[in-house]
CSV table of C-alpha atoms in Angstrom, one decimal:
chain,number,residue,atom,x,y,z
A,1,UNK,CA,14.4,-29.6,11.7
A,2,UNK,CA,13.8,-26.4,9.2
A,3,UNK,CA,16.0,-23.9,9.2
A,4,UNK,CA,16.1,-20.8,6.9
A,5,UNK,CA,19.5,-20.2,5.2
A,6,UNK,CA,18.9,-17.7,3.3
A,7,UNK,CA,17.7,-14.1,3.0
A,8,UNK,CA,14.0,-13.5,2.4
A,9,UNK,CA,13.9,-11.7,-1.1
A,10,UNK,CA,12.5,-8.1,-0.2
A,11,UNK,CA,10.1,-7.9,-3.4
A,12,UNK,CA,10.6,-4.9,-4.7
A,13,UNK,CA,8.1,-4.6,-6.9
A,14,UNK,CA,5.5,-4.9,-3.5
A,15,UNK,CA,7.6,-2.3,-2.1
A,16,UNK,CA,8.0,0.3,-5.0
A,17,UNK,CA,4.1,0.2,-5.9
A,18,UNK,CA,3.4,0.5,-2.1
A,19,UNK,CA,6.1,3.8,-2.5
A,20,UNK,CA,3.7,5.3,-4.9
A,21,UNK,CA,0.5,5.1,-4.1
A,22,UNK,CA,1.2,5.9,-0.7
A,23,UNK,CA,0.6,9.2,0.2
A,24,UNK,CA,-2.2,10.7,2.7
A,25,UNK,CA,-4.4,11.7,-0.6
A,26,UNK,CA,-2.7,9.8,-2.8
A,27,UNK,CA,-5.4,6.9,-3.0
A,28,UNK,CA,-8.3,9.2,-3.2
A,29,UNK,CA,-7.1,11.5,-5.8
A,30,UNK,CA,-6.0,8.0,-8.1
A,31,UNK,CA,-9.7,6.7,-7.3
A,32,UNK,CA,-11.2,9.8,-8.9
A,33,UNK,CA,-8.4,10.1,-11.7
A,34,UNK,CA,-9.5,6.5,-12.7
A,35,UNK,CA,-12.8,7.8,-13.5
A,36,UNK,CA,-12.5,11.1,-14.8
A,37,UNK,CA,-9.7,13.9,-15.4
A,38,UNK,CA,-10.0,16.9,-13.0
A,39,UNK,CA,-8.9,19.9,-12.4
A,40,UNK,CA,-6.8,21.1,-9.2
A,41,UNK,CA,-10.0,23.0,-8.3
A,42,UNK,CA,-11.9,19.8,-8.7
A,43,UNK,CA,-10.0,18.0,-6.3
A,44,UNK,CA,-9.9,20.6,-3.8
A,45,UNK,CA,-13.8,21.1,-3.6
A,46,UNK,CA,-13.2,17.0,-3.6
A,47,UNK,CA,-10.8,16.8,-0.4
A,48,UNK,CA,-12.1,19.7,1.8
A,49,UNK,CA,-9.7,18.7,4.7
A,50,UNK,CA,-6.6,18.5,2.1
A,51,UNK,CA,-4.4,21.9,1.9
A,52,UNK,CA,-3.7,23.0,-1.4
A,53,UNK,CA,0.1,22.6,-1.0
A,54,UNK,CA,-0.5,19.0,0.2
A,55,UNK,CA,-2.3,18.5,-2.6
A,56,UNK,CA,-0.1,20.2,-5.8
A,57,UNK,CA,2.7,18.2,-4.0
A,58,UNK,CA,1.2,14.9,-3.9
A,59,UNK,CA,0.0,15.3,-7.5
A,60,UNK,CA,3.6,16.8,-8.6
A,61,UNK,CA,4.8,13.4,-7.0
A,62,UNK,CA,2.5,11.4,-9.0
A,63,UNK,CA,3.7,13.1,-12.0
A,64,UNK,CA,7.3,12.2,-11.1
A,65,UNK,CA,6.1,8.5,-10.7
A,66,UNK,CA,4.7,8.7,-14.1
A,67,UNK,CA,0.7,7.8,-12.7
A,68,UNK,CA,-0.8,10.9,-13.4
A,69,UNK,CA,-0.2,13.8,-16.3
A,70,UNK,CA,-0.7,17.5,-16.4
A,71,UNK,CA,-2.4,18.9,-19.3
A,72,UNK,CA,-2.8,22.6,-20.0
A,73,UNK,CA,-4.9,23.9,-22.4
A,74,UNK,CA,-4.4,26.7,-24.5
A,75,UNK,CA,-7.5,28.8,-23.8
A,76,UNK,CA,-8.4,32.1,-21.9
A,77,UNK,CA,-9.6,31.4,-18.5
A,78,UNK,CA,-6.5,29.2,-18.5
A,79,UNK,CA,-7.7,25.5,-17.7
A,80,UNK,CA,-5.3,22.9,-16.2
A,81,UNK,CA,-6.3,19.4,-16.0
A,82,UNK,CA,-5.2,16.1,-14.1
A,83,UNK,CA,-5.4,12.8,-16.0
A,84,UNK,CA,-4.3,9.2,-15.2
A,85,UNK,CA,-1.6,7.9,-17.6
A,86,UNK,CA,-1.6,4.4,-19.0
A,87,UNK,CA,0.9,2.7,-16.4
A,88,UNK,CA,-1.3,4.9,-13.8
A,89,UNK,CA,-4.3,3.2,-15.3
A,90,UNK,CA,-3.2,0.0,-14.4
A,91,UNK,CA,-3.6,0.6,-10.5
A,92,UNK,CA,-7.2,-0.4,-10.9
A,93,UNK,CA,-6.4,-3.8,-10.7
A,94,UNK,CA,-4.5,-2.9,-7.4
A,95,UNK,CA,-7.4,-0.6,-5.9
A,96,UNK,CA,-10.2,-3.5,-6.6
A,97,UNK,CA,-7.7,-5.7,-4.5
A,98,UNK,CA,-7.0,-3.3,-1.5
A,99,UNK,CA,-10.7,-2.3,-1.4
A,100,UNK,CA,-12.0,-6.1,-1.4
A,101,UNK,CA,-9.2,-6.8,1.1
A,102,UNK,CA,-10.2,-3.9,3.5
A,103,UNK,CA,-13.8,-4.6,3.3
A,104,UNK,CA,-12.8,-7.4,5.6
A,105,UNK,CA,-10.7,-5.2,7.9
B,1,UNK,CA,-18.9,23.5,-17.1
B,2,UNK,CA,-18.6,20.4,-15.2
B,3,UNK,CA,-17.6,21.3,-11.5
B,4,UNK,CA,-17.2,19.1,-8.6
B,5,UNK,CA,-19.7,19.9,-6.0
B,6,UNK,CA,-19.1,16.9,-3.7
B,7,UNK,CA,-16.2,15.6,-1.5
B,8,UNK,CA,-14.4,12.6,-2.9
B,9,UNK,CA,-15.1,9.7,-1.3
B,10,UNK,CA,-12.3,8.4,0.4
B,11,UNK,CA,-12.0,4.9,0.1
B,12,UNK,CA,-11.8,4.3,3.6
B,13,UNK,CA,-11.5,0.4,2.6
B,14,UNK,CA,-8.0,1.3,0.3
B,15,UNK,CA,-6.9,3.6,2.8
B,16,UNK,CA,-7.1,0.6,5.9
B,17,UNK,CA,-5.7,-1.7,3.5
B,18,UNK,CA,-2.8,0.5,3.2
B,19,UNK,CA,-2.1,1.1,6.4
B,20,UNK,CA,-2.1,-2.9,7.6
B,21,UNK,CA,0.5,-3.5,5.0
B,22,UNK,CA,2.7,-0.5,4.8
B,23,UNK,CA,5.5,-1.0,7.7
B,24,UNK,CA,8.9,-1.7,6.8
B,25,UNK,CA,9.5,-5.4,6.7
B,26,UNK,CA,5.7,-6.2,6.7
B,27,UNK,CA,4.9,-7.1,3.3
B,28,UNK,CA,8.7,-9.4,3.3
B,29,UNK,CA,7.4,-11.1,6.4
B,30,UNK,CA,3.2,-11.4,4.9
B,31,UNK,CA,4.6,-12.4,1.4
B,32,UNK,CA,7.0,-15.2,3.3
B,33,UNK,CA,4.3,-16.5,5.8
B,34,UNK,CA,1.8,-16.8,3.1
B,35,UNK,CA,4.2,-19.8,1.6
B,36,UNK,CA,5.1,-21.4,5.2
B,37,UNK,CA,5.0,-20.7,9.0
B,38,UNK,CA,8.1,-19.4,10.6
B,39,UNK,CA,9.9,-18.8,13.6
B,40,UNK,CA,11.1,-15.4,15.0
B,41,UNK,CA,14.7,-17.3,14.1
B,42,UNK,CA,14.0,-17.7,10.4
B,43,UNK,CA,12.4,-13.9,10.1
B,44,UNK,CA,15.8,-13.0,11.5
B,45,UNK,CA,17.8,-15.0,9.0
B,46,UNK,CA,15.9,-13.7,6.4
B,47,UNK,CA,16.1,-10.3,7.2
B,48,UNK,CA,19.0,-9.7,8.4
B,49,UNK,CA,18.9,-5.8,8.3
B,50,UNK,CA,16.1,-5.7,10.4
B,51,UNK,CA,16.4,-5.1,14.2
B,52,UNK,CA,14.8,-7.8,16.6
B,53,UNK,CA,13.2,-5.4,18.0
B,54,UNK,CA,11.5,-3.8,15.0
B,55,UNK,CA,10.9,-6.9,13.7
B,56,UNK,CA,8.8,-8.2,16.9
B,57,UNK,CA,6.8,-4.8,17.1
B,58,UNK,CA,5.8,-5.2,13.4
B,59,UNK,CA,4.4,-8.6,14.0
B,60,UNK,CA,3.1,-7.5,17.1
B,61,UNK,CA,1.2,-5.2,14.9
B,62,UNK,CA,0.3,-7.9,12.9
B,63,UNK,CA,-1.4,-9.6,15.6
B,64,UNK,CA,-3.4,-7.0,16.3
B,65,UNK,CA,-4.3,-6.4,12.8
B,66,UNK,CA,-5.6,-10.0,12.7
B,67,UNK,CA,-3.3,-10.8,9.8
B,68,UNK,CA,-1.1,-13.1,11.4
B,69,UNK,CA,-1.3,-15.5,14.6
B,70,UNK,CA,1.3,-16.6,17.1
B,71,UNK,CA,1.3,-19.9,18.1
B,72,UNK,CA,3.6,-21.4,21.0
B,73,UNK,CA,4.4,-25.0,21.2
B,74,UNK,CA,4.2,-27.2,24.4
B,75,UNK,CA,7.8,-28.7,24.0
B,76,UNK,CA,11.2,-28.6,25.3
B,77,UNK,CA,12.9,-26.4,23.9
B,78,UNK,CA,10.3,-23.9,23.3
B,79,UNK,CA,9.2,-23.7,20.2
B,80,UNK,CA,7.1,-20.3,18.8
B,81,UNK,CA,5.4,-20.3,15.2
B,82,UNK,CA,3.8,-17.3,13.2
B,83,UNK,CA,1.6,-18.1,10.8
B,84,UNK,CA,-1.1,-16.2,8.6
B,85,UNK,CA,-4.4,-16.4,9.5
B,86,UNK,CA,-7.2,-16.9,6.9
B,87,UNK,CA,-7.7,-13.1,7.0
B,88,UNK,CA,-3.7,-12.4,6.0
B,89,UNK,CA,-4.2,-15.2,3.3
B,90,UNK,CA,-6.4,-12.7,1.3
B,91,UNK,CA,-3.5,-10.2,1.1
B,92,UNK,CA,-2.2,-13.0,-1.7
B,93,UNK,CA,-4.4,-11.2,-4.7
B,94,UNK,CA,-3.1,-7.9,-2.9
B,95,UNK,CA,0.3,-8.6,-3.0
B,96,UNK,CA,0.1,-10.4,-6.6
B,97,UNK,CA,-1.8,-7.1,-8.1
B,98,UNK,CA,0.7,-4.9,-6.4
B,99,UNK,CA,3.7,-7.1,-7.4
B,100,UNK,CA,2.5,-6.5,-10.8
B,101,UNK,CA,1.8,-3.2,-10.8
B,102,UNK,CA,5.2,-2.4,-9.5
B,103,UNK,CA,7.4,-4.6,-12.1
B,104,UNK,CA,6.3,-1.7,-14.2
B,105,UNK,CA,7.7,1.1,-12.4
């Protein structure tokens, strides 16, 4: 009779990927940034239920994870935009797969 | 100047998909069940750090979500196996995308 003798290899890559995209507003923000650059104000208008504090926290985490970047434009009035990085852009395949799967739930 | 006027459409499918696969041991269990049917004992041996209670809880949730199913074989000694459903099998694309993305993190 078959009996497992070795540990199930926890696919660290899957866990790591899930960790960086799992945040209350992260999928929504990332999906939008995959289409266009956004200012915080645009994100706030787009996600009115989210507090500014929560959004800036999630944006900060995604910058740290290398998924997005923040650019300050040297102009008046001050303008700051968030954009997707090349690493973050690779999430389009992940989101397409998740979205297709989620459609069946 | 561009200014967002409408709410960001929260892609419910992505959220739903993330919700059903995000559980401490779920990706590991699902990855294995995508390959072969398993008894609880096999899963326990494979994930020695997980408590039996945590594993059965996560298995129960995945059955409820329709990702896996549990089959009792009418034999002695009693045998119960977990297997992936056709819905759960669609996760192979999702996991492949997550794994490929996670490799770059």
